[in-house]
Amino acid sequence: MRKLVLLSFKGRKRELRISIIMLVLIYMCGIMTILFQESFYRSRENLRRDTYGEWMGAVFGAGEGTGQILKEMESTKRIGKMVMKGSFWQDGKRIGEAGFVDHTAAALGRIQTAEGHLPSDGTEIAVTETVAGRLKEKVKIGDKIELALSENGEMESYTLSGIVKPWGREWTTEKHELPSVILGTDGTVQGETYLFFKSDSTDELNHIQARLETLGEGTYVYNEKAYPLDISVLDEFFLEGKYIFFIVLIAAILICYLMMLTLKSRRYSLTVLRGIGADAAEVIQLVLWETAFLWGAAFLAGVVMSAIMTGVVLYMVHIIVKIPVHFTIPAEFILEYITCVTVIYFMCNLAGALTVIWSQIRTTFKYDSGLLEGGALPKLTKAEKITFFTCLKRKWMFYNKVHISRFAVSTIVMVLTAVCLQLFIEAKDKYEFWMGAVEYAYGYEADSLAEGLTEEQIVELERIDGVKSVEKDVFINSNTMTQDMEGVQEIKISASAFKDSEYVNTHRRYEQKQRQIPVDEEGDYFSVLELRGLGPQDEERLACYERASDMGTLDRERFISGEECVLILPPYQIRDLGGGKEPVYVNTVEMDESRDVYTYEADENAIAPGDMVKISTPWGEREVQVGAVITNPEADLSVDTQVAAVSERFVNLLCGLEEERYTAVKMNLDETADTAGTGAEIEAYFEALGKGANLRNHKSAVRSFAEDSIFDETQYLFILTTVWLVYMLVMYHGNQAYLKNEGKRIGVLRAIGMDRIMLKLRYLLENIFEGGAVILLSIVIVTGNFLIRLKKNAPYDSINILVQSLADNPEDVRLFLMALLIAVTVFLGVSIVTLYMPLKKLSGRSIVENLDDGERR
Amino acid sequence: MGVILSARNLQKIYDMGEVKVEAVKDISMEIEKGYFYAIIGKSGSGKSTLLHLLSGFDRPTKGTVEIGGKDIHNMKDDRLSAMRRKKMGFVFQSYNLLPEFCVEENIRMPLYLDHTRSKRGYIRNLMEKLGIYELRLKFPGQLSGGEQQRVAIARALAAQPDIVFADEPTGSLDQQSGREVLGLLKMMKEEWEQTILLVTHDMEIAQTADRIIEIQDGMVVERGA
């Protein structure tokens, strides 16, 4: 039987080549998808955990009860402990926070030593690089360091065992300091205990949180940055092997397709074998031997080539885009895939053999019913005239399966391409944006105005070597700055004249609804989320207010000193721009004709320059005179429109602060200087102030965004490449098989007098119609997807707003159109290569060759 | 009767890689208008190749074929195609009907391609004579072999061509159907004075023709009445 199989192979070289290439590609694409996905997914996971720690949850300020609960949890595998001991001092200067970190916590928190090792006993300490720079003398590993646990406490001597890299800065939120001086023992001094843990199950984490809340001990924090809850659709889809089903499904479709390509000729030869006396067992044996030979060759080539190709591509990704991708081999997934594909392949072949065994042995094969075999003939309406459209319609009626499958495959690929391209271009733009936004800067944002930096502190920061400039801002926010306060907190701008104003009442109602706080139907005030102070440096905004005020004039001096404010009351409409309906200021161009416009009427509301308004906040209240009012709908208020514009001084006075403070401070570093050294000094300065937790390094934060984007970019590119590779293959072989059937038709048409040009034109038109329909349908689907995604990112609640939103964001439209254009171009390119080339070959052959091709089928 | 087709020194060599097969060897002949010719020969003798060369289906390695005084192998494709539509008809062993068109549409196809119409009632008359009028709305897949071949003959005669080429038209049919098809071809020839060039390996069929051309190893060995 083996000999017979080998002989049969000799006579079917072309068919075998197709089968082996297809099978190799099926193995290769599948295995490469698994290897890529797993390598990308794990690399991305490692990067996140390198940056944000491996711990999944943490309890800051934990007690014994917490430890007990965590130990009881089956899914909680590792629990690390950290005990804070207070600040370490040296010669009256605060050096850093001391704390004991056990090995598990050190591993979960990813503490890395720059030199030496972590302390192993109570006589040793390890310090961060920042702390090392703050010590009075330069130290090296093994040196003795004298430190005290209070400002005037008794000094104790420790041996420096190691210097650790800055750690945990990215996740020290919630005002919880982490140790910068690491002790080797828990010691006798009791301190606040932090427990870090890693769990296998995110479901159980919710349970832990609920139990800890009941216990009322410490603050529970989930490490969302390392284990993001809001993962992309793509990540979710590919998460933990769920995609195996998907790629096996694609492989199964391709195998069925492969079978369809070869089944006709196989059925013929197997039927002939049956006809000359082969029994069922012999036919099955023959098919199994053949399958085994083909499978063996394809399997070996597929596995070897996929491993080599993945290695090469990952190396290129590493070299070109410089992201740390590690080659991960998920053996169980690959084994699952190989097993499934192998079983499907053998089953399909076996099924093919069984259909021959079960079917009647026929000695003649009707050529023209080949494609119709088993199906009923369509109902005929005789054509009065045979036009191009009649021919097209008849072909669609007769060969609908072929056309529908081609149509469906092309549409799916077009849609996938356009969507992936759009996501790819978005990710690419995002990457370029973040890389462009990588700035050498530090930012500080205070939790309240009282914790803001003083003018004197800002001057000190400006003096640090390598600090190019310091930007400062004053604002109070009734949402982010009131988390420690009980009850609902609002910033109100009130005046008795506002009481019956529809403009004010509607504005307040929707602001309160949007913030999900109780709605006051009868108030005499505006409710605003934030109050931002302006200083003399905000020239552009002050000039804008001066230009736009249509009642009264802005007295800059009185405004800056906090005696005057500007009321900004242009027309608004209620719109849903995400997170509920809210007032949106509009000018005549942006007005949506279908909606109500709320306009401030001076007579009705009776507030005018010179009147007093009261501004009440959770931190204090103060009256201020109205200097100017802006009601002009054409005012250029593109910069931070609020109900009331006040000065920095006013905000400070409102909060009862005599000395001015700044809530947001940004330190821009000189990129040409020693940014690491400058950064260390800034960090040390803020840590010494006890405000280190609110300091952010813009560069590292931005870089992690950029790295996330490039992972997305590479993944979409990979999906695109795989989809197109498979599509090219499917279309090429599909069209070859289709045109092989068409060879006979071409021969007949040529024989009865159709010339070559007409013939080509006819096929070209047919495909233009089919391609046009594919493109149209794809455009509809892709546009729908675009609008749905747009609604998710930038909600719109009417067509007018959608149109306006698109006009305001031409970049989104450009990306969408660009993706669509590329998809259409590639589709046309593939169509030309896979359809036109074989057609050209067929129409170039003689009539006899084409007719004979049909006879030989 | 004048000469409708003349062939001069026709030669066809097939290049099969290492081997070259000379299927037609220096054949010259003249076909007179209004006669029924039978080209006879054993399997592999080159008779079908000769028919393909004479009808312009295939290009000769050497030699010329003239129909109506024009060398068909030196014609541009559009001119040759037009000639096929107007002056030639073809009947194949395997019928070669277009499966998605009904009987009548298949018959009218050469006229559609030529953007012309037949004489009033001609196609109906043709279908009635060939006994397929009742089948005119059926698809080829719904017909028997004999019926399909009648449709193929009707298609070949639809444009009232000067010459009809028939390549083993009875080859796929049973004896009874074969005889009927042959009778129809002769009847058509009598009715419309067409020239018929038929290829067969069956001497009994050949003997019904007006003239017989015997081919052996790519050469004409005998011409007879």
Short mmCIF file of N, CA and C in Angstrom, two decimals, chain A residues 419-519:
data_model
loop_
_atom_site.label_atom_id
_atom_site.label_comp_id
_atom_site.label_asym_id
_atom_site.label_seq_id
_atom_site.Cartn_x
_atom_site.Cartn_y
_atom_site.Cartn_z
N VAL A 419 -10.17 47.50 10.60
CA VAL A 419 -10.23 47.72 12.06
C VAL A 419 -8.84 47.61 12.66
N CYS A 420 -8.11 46.55 12.28
CA CYS A 420 -6.75 46.37 12.83
C CYS A 420 -5.85 47.52 12.43
N LEU A 421 -5.98 47.96 11.17
CA LEU A 421 -5.15 49.07 10.69
C LEU A 421 -5.43 50.33 11.50
N GLN A 422 -6.74 50.54 11.73
CA GLN A 422 -7.13 51.73 12.49
C GLN A 422 -6.52 51.66 13.89
N LEU A 423 -6.64 50.48 14.50
CA LEU A 423 -6.08 50.33 15.86
C LEU A 423 -4.56 50.44 15.82
N PHE A 424 -3.97 49.88 14.74
CA PHE A 424 -2.51 49.94 14.62
C PHE A 424 -2.05 51.40 14.48
N ILE A 425 -2.74 52.15 13.59
CA ILE A 425 -2.34 53.55 13.37
C ILE A 425 -2.55 54.35 14.66
N GLU A 426 -3.66 54.06 15.34
CA GLU A 426 -3.92 54.75 16.61
C GLU A 426 -2.81 54.46 17.61
N ALA A 427 -2.45 53.15 17.71
CA ALA A 427 -1.39 52.77 18.66
C ALA A 427 -0.07 53.41 18.27
N LYS A 428 0.17 53.49 16.96
CA LYS A 428 1.42 54.07 16.46
C LYS A 428 1.45 55.57 16.81
N ASP A 429 0.32 56.24 16.53
CA ASP A 429 0.25 57.67 16.84
C ASP A 429 0.41 57.91 18.34
N LYS A 430 -0.24 57.00 19.10
CA LYS A 430 -0.16 57.14 20.56
C LYS A 430 1.29 56.97 21.02
N TYR A 431 1.96 55.98 20.41
CA TYR A 431 3.36 55.74 20.77
C TYR A 431 4.20 56.98 20.45
N GLU A 432 3.99 57.50 19.22
CA GLU A 432 4.77 58.68 18.83
C GLU A 432 4.44 59.87 19.73
N PHE A 433 3.15 59.97 20.09
CA PHE A 433 2.75 61.06 20.97
C PHE A 433 3.44 60.93 22.32
N TRP A 434 3.40 59.71 22.89
CA TRP A 434 4.00 59.54 24.22
C TRP A 434 5.51 59.69 24.18
N MET A 435 6.12 59.17 23.08
CA MET A 435 7.57 59.32 22.99
C MET A 435 7.93 60.80 22.84
N GLY A 436 7.07 61.53 22.09
CA GLY A 436 7.29 62.97 21.94
C GLY A 436 7.04 63.69 23.26
N ALA A 437 6.17 63.06 24.08
CA ALA A 437 5.82 63.70 25.35
C ALA A 437 6.77 63.32 26.47
N VAL A 438 7.75 62.45 26.15
CA VAL A 438 8.70 62.08 27.20
C VAL A 438 9.46 63.35 27.59
N GLU A 439 9.14 63.87 28.74
CA GLU A 439 9.81 65.11 29.13
C GLU A 439 10.57 64.85 30.42
N TYR A 440 11.66 65.52 30.52
CA TYR A 440 12.47 65.40 31.71
C TYR A 440 11.87 66.37 32.73
N ALA A 441 10.88 65.86 33.43
CA ALA A 441 10.19 66.74 34.37
C ALA A 441 9.66 65.95 35.56
N TYR A 442 9.47 66.65 36.66
CA TYR A 442 8.83 66.07 37.83
C TYR A 442 7.58 66.89 38.11
N GLY A 443 6.54 66.20 38.55
CA GLY A 443 5.31 66.93 38.87
C GLY A 443 4.90 66.65 40.31
N TYR A 444 4.36 67.68 40.94
CA TYR A 444 3.87 67.49 42.31
C TYR A 444 2.43 68.00 42.35
N GLU A 445 1.54 67.18 42.89
CA GLU A 445 0.16 67.62 43.05
C GLU A 445 -0.26 67.40 44.48
N ALA A 446 -0.62 68.49 45.17
CA ALA A 446 -0.96 68.39 46.59
C ALA A 446 -2.36 67.85 46.78
N ASP A 447 -2.59 67.24 47.95
CA ASP A 447 -3.92 66.71 48.24
C ASP A 447 -4.88 67.81 48.70
N SER A 448 -4.31 68.95 49.12
CA SER A 448 -5.15 70.11 49.48
C SER A 448 -4.28 71.36 49.32
N LEU A 449 -4.96 72.50 49.31
CA LEU A 449 -4.19 73.72 49.11
C LEU A 449 -3.19 73.93 50.27
N ALA A 450 -3.61 73.52 51.47
CA ALA A 450 -2.73 73.69 52.64
C ALA A 450 -1.44 72.91 52.48
N GLU A 451 -1.50 71.81 51.73
CA GLU A 451 -0.29 71.00 51.53
C GLU A 451 0.49 71.45 50.30
N GLY A 452 0.05 72.51 49.69
CA GLY A 452 0.74 73.03 48.50
C GLY A 452 2.10 73.61 48.86
N LEU A 453 2.88 73.90 47.85
CA LEU A 453 4.22 74.44 48.08
C LEU A 453 4.13 75.97 48.22
N THR A 454 5.01 76.50 49.06
CA THR A 454 5.03 77.96 49.23
C THR A 454 5.93 78.57 48.15
N GLU A 455 5.85 79.87 48.04
CA GLU A 455 6.67 80.59 47.07
C GLU A 455 8.15 80.35 47.37
N GLU A 456 8.46 80.33 48.67
CA GLU A 456 9.84 80.13 49.11
C GLU A 456 10.37 78.75 48.68
N GLN A 457 9.48 77.74 48.83
CA GLN A 457 9.89 76.38 48.44
C GLN A 457 10.08 76.29 46.93
N ILE A 458 9.28 77.01 46.20
CA ILE A 458 9.42 77.00 44.74
C ILE A 458 10.75 77.64 44.33
N VAL A 459 11.11 78.71 45.03
CA VAL A 459 12.40 79.35 44.76
C VAL A 459 13.53 78.37 45.04
N GLU A 460 13.40 77.60 46.15
CA GLU A 460 14.44 76.60 46.49
C GLU A 460 14.55 75.55 45.38
N LEU A 461 13.41 75.15 44.87
CA LEU A 461 13.41 74.15 43.78
C LEU A 461 14.09 74.71 42.53
N GLU A 462 13.81 75.98 42.27
CA GLU A 462 14.41 76.61 41.09
C GLU A 462 15.93 76.67 41.19
N ARG A 463 16.39 76.68 42.45
CA ARG A 463 17.85 76.79 42.66
C ARG A 463 18.57 75.46 42.48
N ILE A 464 17.82 74.36 42.47
CA ILE A 464 18.48 73.04 42.32
C ILE A 464 19.17 73.00 40.96
N ASP A 465 20.39 72.53 41.00
CA ASP A 465 21.18 72.48 39.78
C ASP A 465 20.51 71.56 38.75
N GLY A 466 20.28 72.02 37.57
CA GLY A 466 19.67 71.18 36.51
C GLY A 466 18.19 71.42 36.35
N VAL A 467 17.58 72.23 37.25
CA VAL A 467 16.15 72.56 37.09
C VAL A 467 16.07 73.78 36.19
N LYS A 468 15.41 73.59 35.04
CA LYS A 468 15.36 74.66 34.05
C LYS A 468 14.31 75.69 34.42
N SER A 469 13.13 75.22 34.78
CA SER A 469 12.06 76.15 35.16
C SER A 469 11.06 75.42 36.05
N VAL A 470 10.27 76.21 36.78
CA VAL A 470 9.23 75.62 37.63
C VAL A 470 7.90 76.27 37.26
N GLU A 471 6.92 75.43 36.89
CA GLU A 471 5.58 75.97 36.60
C GLU A 471 4.70 75.71 37.81
N LYS A 472 3.85 76.67 38.14
CA LYS A 472 3.02 76.51 39.35
C LYS A 472 1.58 76.87 39.04
N ASP A 473 0.70 76.27 39.81
CA ASP A 473 -0.72 76.48 39.56
C ASP A 473 -1.46 76.35 40.89
N VAL A 474 -2.57 77.10 40.98
CA VAL A 474 -3.36 77.01 42.21
C VAL A 474 -4.76 76.55 41.83
N PHE A 475 -5.20 75.49 42.45
CA PHE A 475 -6.59 75.08 42.22
C PHE A 475 -7.10 74.30 43.42
N ILE A 476 -8.40 74.34 43.57
CA ILE A 476 -9.02 73.46 44.57
C ILE A 476 -10.08 72.66 43.84
N ASN A 477 -10.19 71.37 44.24
CA ASN A 477 -11.11 70.49 43.53
C ASN A 477 -12.02 69.81 44.55
N SER A 478 -13.32 69.95 44.33
CA SER A 478 -14.26 69.42 45.33
C SER A 478 -14.42 67.91 45.25
N ASN A 479 -13.74 67.30 44.31
CA ASN A 479 -13.84 65.85 44.19
C ASN A 479 -12.57 65.17 44.68
N THR A 480 -11.45 65.48 44.01
CA THR A 480 -10.19 64.78 44.36
C THR A 480 -9.61 65.21 45.70
N MET A 481 -9.92 66.41 46.15
CA MET A 481 -9.29 66.90 47.38
C MET A 481 -10.16 66.72 48.62
N THR A 482 -11.29 66.04 48.45
CA THR A 482 -12.19 65.95 49.61
C THR A 482 -12.45 64.52 50.04
N GLN A 483 -11.53 63.64 49.66
CA GLN A 483 -11.80 62.23 49.94
C GLN A 483 -11.75 61.90 51.43
N ASP A 484 -11.01 62.71 52.19
CA ASP A 484 -10.94 62.45 53.63
C ASP A 484 -12.10 63.11 54.38
N MET A 485 -12.90 63.88 53.67
CA MET A 485 -13.99 64.61 54.35
C MET A 485 -15.27 63.79 54.32
N GLU A 486 -16.10 64.00 55.33
CA GLU A 486 -17.38 63.30 55.41
C GLU A 486 -18.42 64.06 54.58
N GLY A 487 -19.37 63.37 54.02
CA GLY A 487 -20.50 64.00 53.35
C GLY A 487 -20.17 64.54 51.97
N VAL A 488 -21.18 65.17 51.37
CA VAL A 488 -21.04 65.69 50.00
C VAL A 488 -20.37 67.05 50.04
N GLN A 489 -19.38 67.23 49.20
CA GLN A 489 -18.65 68.50 49.18
C GLN A 489 -18.83 69.18 47.83
N GLU A 490 -19.10 70.48 47.89
CA GLU A 490 -19.32 71.23 46.65
C GLU A 490 -18.60 72.57 46.71
N ILE A 491 -18.35 73.13 45.54
CA ILE A 491 -17.90 74.53 45.46
C ILE A 491 -19.08 75.29 44.89
N LYS A 492 -19.57 76.27 45.68
CA LYS A 492 -20.78 76.98 45.26
C LYS A 492 -20.47 78.45 44.98
N ILE A 493 -21.08 78.97 43.92
CA ILE A 493 -20.97 80.40 43.62
C ILE A 493 -22.40 80.95 43.70
N SER A 494 -22.68 81.67 44.77
CA SER A 494 -24.08 82.04 44.99
C SER A 494 -24.30 83.55 45.04
N ALA A 495 -25.54 83.91 44.71
CA ALA A 495 -26.00 85.30 44.82
C ALA A 495 -27.52 85.23 44.88
N SER A 496 -28.14 86.11 45.67
CA SER A 496 -29.60 86.01 45.80
C SER A 496 -30.28 86.23 44.45
N ALA A 497 -29.62 86.97 43.55
CA ALA A 497 -30.21 87.24 42.23
C ALA A 497 -30.30 85.97 41.38
N PHE A 498 -29.57 84.96 41.75
CA PHE A 498 -29.57 83.71 40.95
C PHE A 498 -30.79 82.83 41.23
N LYS A 499 -31.54 83.20 42.30
CA LYS A 499 -32.55 82.26 42.82
C LYS A 499 -33.55 81.76 41.77
N ASP A 500 -34.13 82.67 41.00
CA ASP A 500 -35.17 82.22 40.06
C ASP A 500 -34.66 82.10 38.62
N SER A 501 -33.38 82.07 38.48
CA SER A 501 -32.84 82.03 37.12
C SER A 501 -32.85 80.60 36.57
N GLU A 502 -33.46 80.43 35.40
CA GLU A 502 -33.49 79.11 34.76
C GLU A 502 -32.08 78.72 34.33
N TYR A 503 -31.33 79.77 33.92
CA TYR A 503 -29.94 79.57 33.48
C TYR A 503 -29.12 78.93 34.61
N VAL A 504 -29.25 79.52 35.81
CA VAL A 504 -28.45 79.04 36.95
C VAL A 504 -28.97 77.69 37.44
N ASN A 505 -30.31 77.58 37.57
CA ASN A 505 -30.89 76.34 38.12
C ASN A 505 -30.62 75.12 37.24
N THR A 506 -30.77 75.32 35.94
CA THR A 506 -30.52 74.19 35.02
C THR A 506 -29.04 73.79 35.06
N HIS A 507 -28.20 74.81 35.05
CA HIS A 507 -26.76 74.58 35.09
C HIS A 507 -26.40 73.76 36.33
N ARG A 508 -26.92 74.18 37.48
CA ARG A 508 -26.59 73.50 38.74
C ARG A 508 -27.12 72.06 38.75
N ARG A 509 -28.38 71.96 38.29
CA ARG A 509 -29.02 70.64 38.32
C ARG A 509 -28.19 69.61 37.54
N TYR A 510 -27.75 69.99 36.37
CA TYR A 510 -27.02 69.02 35.54
C TYR A 510 -25.60 68.79 36.04
N GLU A 511 -25.00 69.80 36.63
CA GLU A 511 -23.65 69.61 37.23
C GLU A 511 -23.75 68.62 38.38
N GLN A 512 -24.79 68.80 39.21
CA GLN A 512 -24.96 67.91 40.37
C GLN A 512 -25.31 66.49 39.92
N LYS A 513 -26.15 66.40 38.89
CA LYS A 513 -26.50 65.07 38.37
C LYS A 513 -25.26 64.37 37.86
N GLN A 514 -24.46 65.15 37.17
CA GLN A 514 -23.26 64.56 36.58
C GLN A 514 -22.28 64.07 37.63
N ARG A 515 -22.22 64.79 38.74
CA ARG A 515 -21.32 64.36 39.83
C ARG A 515 -21.96 63.33 40.74
N GLN A 516 -23.22 63.01 40.43
CA GLN A 516 -23.97 62.02 41.21
C GLN A 516 -24.07 62.41 42.67
N ILE A 517 -24.41 63.69 42.89
CA ILE A 517 -24.66 64.17 44.26
C ILE A 517 -26.11 64.66 44.31
N PRO A 518 -26.69 64.80 45.51
CA PRO A 518 -28.11 65.20 45.57
C PRO A 518 -28.36 66.50 44.81
N VAL A 519 -29.46 66.51 44.05
CA VAL A 519 -29.78 67.68 43.23
C VAL A 519 -30.62 68.67 44.04
#
